[in-house]
Amino acid sequence: MRAMVLDHPRPAEEQPLQARDIPEPTPGPGEIRVRVRVCGVCHTDLHIVQGELPMHKLPVVPGHQVVGVVDALGPDAKGFKEGDRAGVIWLHSTDGSCEYCRRGSENLCVNATFTGYDVDGGYAEAVIVPAAFAYGIPKSFSDENAAPLLCAGVIGYRSLKLSGAAKSDRLGLYGFGASAHIVLQIARHMGCEVYVFTRTPEHKELATRLGAAWVGDAKDRPPHELDAAIVFAPAGLIVLDVLRALRKGGIVALAGITMTPIPEMDYSLIYGERIIRSVANSTRQDARELLELAAQVLVRTEVTPYPLEEANRALSDIKHSRVEGAGVLCIG
Ligand SMILES: [Zn+2]
Ligand SMILES: [Zn+2]
């Protein structure tokens, strides 16, 4: 099967992924094979190909926002049949037995494996996933429009929950890529007023079109203090700007898997019971809730399609904020 393979991490502009034919995988016990139609391109993929995260497996096929069709089932794989549409996300498996799994925080599982990182992912014609970690896709979404929900949507949704934002709250979104443009729609549905901070003129325009109450640069002070904020941009410096805009007792959720160092700060910036917290992975429950909610809210995902062979260009475009909404690879 065709796949985009990472042998050695390097900057996205240097074409780190190589188009190659690799053997088609066979599902083992409890697993299904998904014939990939579309795979979303995530900021985490960029961190992986550029070596900004410790490598778990090389060579590796990245990609963890897969929408496709089940075409083979391993022994005892339950919940899907051949021909069903299925989605694959970042969380590929957990041990189900560590202290975090037992506490209901499987996103923090000490033995978790991740799609496109510990196991080959969706920048390929087929991918293997445990049936228990695959998801049905709501009928109202096309393959292309569903793909960004699977990480951008799911992680954004978890970040929104952890930010504590509630009805009538003022929510700040810092960085306006795939995840933020989905969160904005859900937050508005919840009754939040959304403030978007981004440099990119195209992103400002999309945020306005999707109903942001206010749009500005990260350094700008919004006209009102924020009750909650989510940082999508992987720049630690921004955290200080967010704290300056946040009311006492407000929460800043950091949605990224990695970030440049957060600078030393004056205690007064966080005093007043402001909270900074990170968001790590997601649980299966987060994914189920988000997919249901997205169908209810009628979330509209803006996608920029690329052919599989142009995955390097897609990653480079994301790196330089040249993608409006979400980049997706169209494969099948
Ligand atoms: Zn565990
Ligand atoms: Zn992701």
CSV table of C-alpha atoms and ligand atoms in Angstrom, one decimal:
chain,number,residue,atom,x,y,z
A,1,MET,CA,0.0,0.0,0.0
A,2,ARG,CA,1.1,3.6,-0.5
A,3,ALA,CA,2.2,5.5,2.6
A,4,MET,CA,4.2,8.6,3.6
A,5,VAL,CA,7.0,7.3,5.9
A,6,LEU,CA,9.2,9.2,8.3
A,7,ASP,CA,12.8,7.7,8.5
A,8,HIS,CA,14.6,10.7,10.1
A,9,PRO,CA,13.0,13.7,11.6
A,10,ARG,CA,13.9,17.1,10.1
A,11,PRO,CA,12.2,20.4,9.3
A,12,ALA,CA,9.0,20.2,7.4
A,13,GLU,CA,10.5,22.3,4.5
A,14,GLU,CA,13.1,19.6,4.0
A,15,GLN,CA,10.6,16.9,2.9
A,16,PRO,CA,10.9,14.6,6.0
A,17,LEU,CA,8.2,12.2,4.7
A,18,GLN,CA,8.9,9.8,1.8
A,19,ALA,CA,6.3,8.3,-0.4
A,20,ARG,CA,6.8,4.5,-0.3
A,21,ASP,CA,5.0,1.2,-0.9
A,22,ILE,CA,4.9,-0.8,2.4
A,23,PRO,CA,3.2,-4.1,3.2
A,24,GLU,CA,-0.5,-3.9,4.0
A,25,PRO,CA,-1.1,-4.6,7.7
A,26,THR,CA,-3.3,-7.4,8.9
A,27,PRO,CA,-5.6,-6.9,12.0
A,28,GLY,CA,-4.7,-9.0,15.0
A,29,PRO,CA,-7.1,-10.1,17.8
A,30,GLY,CA,-9.6,-7.4,18.7
A,31,GLU,CA,-8.4,-5.2,15.9
A,32,ILE,CA,-9.9,-3.8,12.7
A,33,ARG,CA,-8.3,-2.5,9.5
A,34,VAL,CA,-9.6,0.8,8.2
A,35,ARG,CA,-9.2,1.6,4.5
A,36,VAL,CA,-8.3,5.3,4.9
A,37,ARG,CA,-10.3,7.8,2.9
A,38,VAL,CA,-9.2,11.0,4.6
A,39,CYS,CA,-6.6,11.7,7.3
A,40,GLY,CA,-6.4,15.1,9.0
A,41,VAL,CA,-3.0,16.8,9.4
A,42,CYS,CA,-2.4,17.9,13.0
A,43,HIS,CA,0.2,20.1,14.7
A,44,THR,CA,1.3,17.1,16.6
A,45,ASP,CA,2.3,15.4,13.3
A,46,LEU,CA,4.5,18.4,12.6
A,47,HIS,CA,6.2,18.1,16.1
A,48,ILE,CA,6.8,14.4,15.3
A,49,VAL,CA,8.3,14.8,11.8
A,50,GLN,CA,10.5,17.6,13.0
A,51,GLY,CA,11.8,15.6,16.0
A,52,GLU,CA,10.3,18.0,18.6
A,53,LEU,CA,9.0,15.1,20.5
A,54,PRO,CA,11.0,12.1,21.6
A,55,MET,CA,10.8,9.5,18.9
A,56,HIS,CA,8.9,6.3,19.8
A,57,LYS,CA,9.2,4.4,16.6
A,58,LEU,CA,11.2,4.8,13.4
A,59,PRO,CA,10.4,4.5,10.6
A,60,VAL,CA,6.8,5.6,11.4
A,61,VAL,CA,3.8,6.6,9.3
A,62,PRO,CA,2.2,9.7,11.0
A,63,GLY,CA,-1.5,10.6,11.1
A,64,HIS,CA,-4.1,10.3,13.8
A,65,GLN,CA,-7.3,11.8,12.4
A,66,VAL,CA,-8.5,9.0,10.1
A,67,VAL,CA,-11.9,8.6,8.5
A,68,GLY,CA,-12.3,5.4,6.4
A,69,VAL,CA,-14.1,2.2,5.9
A,70,VAL,CA,-13.6,-1.1,7.8
A,71,ASP,CA,-12.3,-3.7,5.3
A,72,ALA,CA,-11.0,-6.5,7.6
A,73,LEU,CA,-11.7,-7.7,11.1
A,74,GLY,CA,-9.3,-9.6,13.4
A,75,PRO,CA,-10.6,-12.4,15.6
A,76,ASP,CA,-13.0,-11.2,18.3
A,77,ALA,CA,-13.1,-7.6,17.0
A,78,LYS,CA,-16.5,-6.3,18.1
A,79,GLY,CA,-18.6,-3.3,17.4
A,80,PHE,CA,-17.8,-2.9,13.6
A,81,LYS,CA,-18.5,-4.9,10.5
A,82,GLU,CA,-16.9,-4.7,7.0
A,83,GLY,CA,-18.2,-1.6,5.2
A,84,ASP,CA,-18.8,0.5,8.3
A,85,ARG,CA,-17.4,4.0,8.4
A,86,ALA,CA,-14.9,4.4,11.2
A,87,GLY,CA,-12.8,7.0,12.8
A,88,VAL,CA,-9.3,6.6,14.4
A,89,ILE,CA,-7.9,9.1,16.9
A,90,TRP,CA,-4.6,9.8,18.7
A,91,LEU,CA,-5.3,7.5,21.6
A,92,HIS,CA,-4.6,4.0,20.2
A,93,SER,CA,-4.6,1.8,23.3
A,94,THR,CA,-4.4,1.9,27.1
A,95,ASP,CA,-3.6,-0.9,29.6
A,96,GLY,CA,-6.9,-0.4,31.4
A,97,SER,CA,-5.2,-1.3,34.7
A,98,CYS,CA,-2.8,1.4,35.8
A,99,GLU,CA,-3.7,3.9,38.5
A,100,TYR,CA,-4.8,6.5,36.0
A,101,CYS,CA,-7.0,4.1,34.0
A,102,ARG,CA,-8.6,3.0,37.3
A,103,ARG,CA,-9.3,6.6,38.2
A,104,GLY,CA,-11.1,7.2,34.9
A,105,SER,CA,-8.2,9.2,33.4
A,106,GLU,CA,-7.2,6.9,30.6
A,107,ASN,CA,-5.7,9.9,28.7
A,108,LEU,CA,-2.9,9.8,31.3
A,109,CYS,CA,-2.4,6.0,31.1
A,110,VAL,CA,1.3,5.2,31.8
A,111,ASN,CA,1.3,2.5,29.1
A,112,ALA,CA,-0.8,4.3,26.5
A,113,THR,CA,0.1,4.0,22.8
A,114,PHE,CA,-0.6,6.7,20.2
A,115,THR,CA,-1.6,6.5,16.5
A,116,GLY,CA,1.1,7.7,14.1
A,117,TYR,CA,3.6,7.8,16.9
A,118,ASP,CA,3.9,4.4,18.7
A,119,VAL,CA,2.1,2.6,15.8
A,120,ASP,CA,1.7,3.5,12.1
A,121,GLY,CA,-1.0,6.0,11.4
A,122,GLY,CA,-3.2,7.3,8.7
A,123,TYR,CA,-0.8,8.9,6.1
A,124,ALA,CA,-1.4,5.6,4.2
A,125,GLU,CA,-4.0,3.6,2.4
A,126,ALA,CA,-4.9,1.5,5.5
A,127,VAL,CA,-4.4,1.6,9.3
A,128,ILE,CA,-4.9,-0.9,12.1
A,129,VAL,CA,-6.8,0.0,15.3
A,130,PRO,CA,-8.2,-1.9,18.2
A,131,ALA,CA,-12.0,-2.0,17.6
A,132,ALA,CA,-12.5,-0.6,21.2
A,133,PHE,CA,-10.5,2.5,20.2
A,134,ALA,CA,-12.4,3.2,16.9
A,135,TYR,CA,-15.5,5.4,16.5
A,136,GLY,CA,-18.6,5.6,14.4
A,137,ILE,CA,-18.8,8.9,12.4
A,138,PRO,CA,-22.1,10.9,12.5
A,139,LYS,CA,-23.8,10.6,9.1
A,140,SER,CA,-24.1,14.4,8.8
A,141,PHE,CA,-20.4,14.7,8.2
A,142,SER,CA,-18.6,14.0,4.9
A,143,ASP,CA,-15.2,12.2,5.3
A,144,GLU,CA,-13.3,15.4,4.7
A,145,ASN,CA,-15.3,17.4,7.2
A,146,ALA,CA,-15.3,14.6,9.8
A,147,ALA,CA,-11.5,14.1,9.9
A,148,PRO,CA,-10.6,17.4,11.7
A,149,LEU,CA,-13.1,16.5,14.5
A,150,LEU,CA,-11.0,13.5,15.5
A,151,CYS,CA,-8.1,15.4,17.0
A,152,ALA,CA,-8.5,19.1,16.5
A,153,GLY,CA,-12.1,18.7,17.6
A,154,VAL,CA,-11.6,16.2,20.4
A,155,ILE,CA,-8.6,17.9,22.0
A,156,GLY,CA,-10.3,21.3,21.6
A,157,TYR,CA,-13.3,19.9,23.3
A,158,ARG,CA,-11.3,18.6,26.2
A,159,SER,CA,-9.5,21.9,26.5
A,160,LEU,CA,-12.8,23.7,26.5
A,161,LYS,CA,-14.0,21.5,29.4
A,162,LEU,CA,-10.8,22.0,31.3
A,163,SER,CA,-10.9,25.8,30.8
A,164,GLY,CA,-14.0,25.8,32.9
A,165,ALA,CA,-15.8,28.1,30.4
A,166,ALA,CA,-19.5,28.2,31.0
A,167,LYS,CA,-22.6,30.0,29.6
A,168,SER,CA,-22.1,33.8,29.3
A,169,ASP,CA,-18.4,33.5,30.0
A,170,ARG,CA,-15.8,35.4,27.9
A,171,LEU,CA,-13.5,32.8,26.4
A,172,GLY,CA,-10.1,33.7,24.8
A,173,LEU,CA,-8.7,31.5,22.0
A,174,TYR,CA,-5.0,32.1,21.4
A,175,GLY,CA,-4.0,30.8,17.9
A,176,PHE,CA,-6.7,30.1,15.4
A,177,GLY,CA,-6.0,26.8,13.5
A,178,ALA,CA,-8.0,23.6,13.1
A,179,SER,CA,-8.8,23.2,16.7
A,180,ALA,CA,-9.8,26.7,17.6
A,181,HIS,CA,-12.2,27.1,14.6
A,182,ILE,CA,-14.1,24.1,15.9
A,183,VAL,CA,-14.0,25.1,19.6
A,184,LEU,CA,-15.3,28.6,18.7
A,185,GLN,CA,-18.5,27.0,17.3
A,186,ILE,CA,-19.0,24.8,20.3
A,187,ALA,CA,-18.3,27.6,22.7
A,188,ARG,CA,-20.8,29.9,21.0
A,189,HIS,CA,-23.4,27.1,21.1
A,190,MET,CA,-22.8,26.9,24.9
A,191,GLY,CA,-23.5,30.6,25.1
A,192,CYS,CA,-19.9,31.9,25.5
A,193,GLU,CA,-18.6,35.1,24.1
A,194,VAL,CA,-15.4,34.2,22.2
A,195,TYR,CA,-12.3,36.4,21.8
A,196,VAL,CA,-9.8,35.3,19.2
A,197,PHE,CA,-6.1,36.2,19.3
A,198,THR,CA,-4.2,35.6,16.0
A,199,ARG,CA,-1.7,37.4,13.8
A,200,THR,CA,-2.8,35.9,10.5
A,201,PRO,CA,-5.3,38.1,8.5
A,202,GLU,CA,-7.0,35.1,7.0
A,203,HIS,CA,-7.5,33.5,10.4
A,204,LYS,CA,-8.9,36.8,11.7
A,205,GLU,CA,-11.4,36.9,8.9
A,206,LEU,CA,-12.5,33.2,9.5
A,207,ALA,CA,-12.9,33.9,13.2
A,208,THR,CA,-15.1,36.9,12.5
A,209,ARG,CA,-17.1,34.9,10.0
A,210,LEU,CA,-17.7,32.2,12.6
A,211,GLY,CA,-19.0,34.7,15.1
A,212,ALA,CA,-16.1,35.8,17.3
A,213,ALA,CA,-17.1,38.7,19.5
A,214,TRP,CA,-13.7,40.3,19.2
A,215,VAL,CA,-10.5,39.5,17.2
A,216,GLY,CA,-7.0,40.8,17.8
A,217,ASP,CA,-3.3,40.0,18.2
A,218,ALA,CA,-1.9,38.0,21.1
A,219,LYS,CA,-0.3,41.1,22.6
A,220,ASP,CA,-3.6,43.1,22.4
A,221,ARG,CA,-5.6,43.6,25.6
A,222,PRO,CA,-9.2,42.6,24.9
A,223,PRO,CA,-11.9,45.1,25.8
A,224,HIS,CA,-13.0,42.9,28.8
A,225,GLU,CA,-11.1,40.5,31.1
A,226,LEU,CA,-11.4,36.9,30.1
A,227,ASP,CA,-13.1,34.3,32.3
A,228,ALA,CA,-11.2,31.4,30.6
A,229,ALA,CA,-8.7,30.9,27.8
A,230,ILE,CA,-7.2,28.2,25.7
A,231,VAL,CA,-3.7,28.5,24.2
A,232,PHE,CA,-3.3,26.5,20.9
A,233,ALA,CA,-0.2,28.2,19.7
A,234,PRO,CA,2.9,26.3,20.9
A,235,ALA,CA,4.6,29.5,22.1
A,236,GLY,CA,5.2,29.7,25.9
A,237,LEU,CA,5.7,33.5,25.7
A,238,ILE,CA,1.9,33.8,25.0
A,239,VAL,CA,1.0,32.4,28.4
A,240,LEU,CA,2.1,35.7,30.0
A,241,ASP,CA,0.0,37.7,27.7
A,242,VAL,CA,-3.0,35.4,28.5
A,243,LEU,CA,-2.5,35.9,32.3
A,244,ARG,CA,-2.5,39.6,31.8
A,245,ALA,CA,-5.9,39.3,30.1
A,246,LEU,CA,-7.4,36.8,32.5
A,247,ARG,CA,-9.7,37.7,35.5
A,248,LYS,CA,-8.9,36.5,39.0
A,249,GLY,CA,-9.8,32.8,39.4
A,250,GLY,CA,-9.7,32.2,35.6
A,251,ILE,CA,-8.2,29.1,34.0
A,252,VAL,CA,-5.8,29.0,31.1
A,253,ALA,CA,-5.8,25.6,29.4
A,254,LEU,CA,-2.7,24.8,27.2
A,255,ALA,CA,-3.9,22.5,24.4
A,256,GLY,CA,-0.6,21.7,22.8
A,257,ILE,CA,1.5,18.5,23.3
A,258,THR,CA,4.7,20.7,23.5
A,259,MET,CA,5.5,24.3,23.9
A,260,THR,CA,8.5,26.6,23.9
A,261,PRO,CA,9.5,27.4,27.5
A,262,ILE,CA,7.2,29.6,29.5
A,263,PRO,CA,9.3,32.6,30.6
A,264,GLU,CA,9.9,33.4,34.3
A,265,MET,CA,7.1,35.6,35.5
A,266,ASP,CA,6.2,37.9,38.2
A,267,TYR,CA,4.0,36.2,40.9
A,268,SER,CA,1.4,38.9,40.5
A,269,LEU,CA,0.5,37.6,37.1
A,270,ILE,CA,-0.8,34.3,38.5
A,271,TYR,CA,-1.8,35.6,42.0
A,272,GLY,CA,-5.5,36.0,42.4
A,273,GLU,CA,-6.0,32.2,42.0
A,274,ARG,CA,-5.5,32.1,38.3
A,275,ILE,CA,-4.8,28.6,37.1
A,276,ILE,CA,-2.5,27.4,34.3
A,277,ARG,CA,-3.1,23.8,33.3
A,278,SER,CA,-2.1,21.6,30.4
A,279,VAL,CA,-4.3,19.2,28.4
A,280,ALA,CA,-2.9,15.8,27.7
A,281,ASN,CA,-4.5,13.5,25.1
A,282,SER,CA,-8.1,12.6,25.5
A,283,THR,CA,-10.3,9.8,26.8
A,284,ARG,CA,-12.6,7.7,24.6
A,285,GLN,CA,-15.5,9.4,26.4
A,286,ASP,CA,-14.2,12.8,25.2
A,287,ALA,CA,-14.2,11.6,21.6
A,288,ARG,CA,-17.7,10.1,21.9
A,289,GLU,CA,-19.1,13.3,23.5
A,290,LEU,CA,-17.4,15.5,20.9
A,291,LEU,CA,-18.7,13.6,17.9
A,292,GLU,CA,-22.2,13.7,19.3
A,293,LEU,CA,-22.0,17.4,20.1
A,294,ALA,CA,-20.5,18.3,16.7
A,295,ALA,CA,-23.5,16.6,15.0
A,296,GLN,CA,-25.9,18.5,17.3
A,297,VAL,CA,-24.2,21.9,16.9
A,298,LEU,CA,-23.8,21.3,13.2
A,299,VAL,CA,-20.1,22.2,13.5
A,300,ARG,CA,-18.8,23.3,10.1
A,301,THR,CA,-15.2,22.4,9.6
A,302,GLU,CA,-13.2,24.4,7.0
A,303,VAL,CA,-10.8,22.0,5.3
A,304,THR,CA,-7.9,22.5,2.8
A,305,PRO,CA,-7.4,19.2,0.9
A,306,TYR,CA,-4.0,17.8,-0.2
A,307,PRO,CA,-3.2,14.6,-2.0
A,308,LEU,CA,-1.4,12.0,0.2
A,309,GLU,CA,1.9,12.5,-1.7
A,310,GLU,CA,1.8,16.2,-0.7
A,311,ALA,CA,1.8,15.6,3.1
A,312,ASN,CA,5.1,17.4,3.4
A,313,ARG,CA,3.6,20.5,1.8
A,314,ALA,CA,0.6,20.3,4.1
A,315,LEU,CA,2.8,20.1,7.2
A,316,SER,CA,4.9,23.0,6.0
A,317,ASP,CA,1.7,25.1,5.4
A,318,ILE,CA,0.5,24.3,8.9
A,319,LYS,CA,3.9,25.3,10.3
A,320,HIS,CA,3.6,28.7,8.6
A,321,SER,CA,-0.1,29.3,9.4
A,322,ARG,CA,-1.0,29.1,5.7
A,323,VAL,CA,-3.9,26.7,6.2
A,324,GLU,CA,-7.4,28.0,6.7
A,325,GLY,CA,-9.2,25.7,9.1
A,326,ALA,CA,-7.8,22.2,8.9
A,327,GLY,CA,-5.5,20.5,6.4
A,328,VAL,CA,-6.6,17.0,5.3
A,329,LEU,CA,-5.0,14.4,3.1
A,330,CYS,CA,-7.5,12.8,0.7
A,331,ILE,CA,-6.4,9.2,0.1
A,332,GLY,CA,-9.1,6.8,-0.9
B,1,ZN,ZN,-3.5,2.8,32.1
B,2,ZN,ZN,-3.6,15.7,16.9
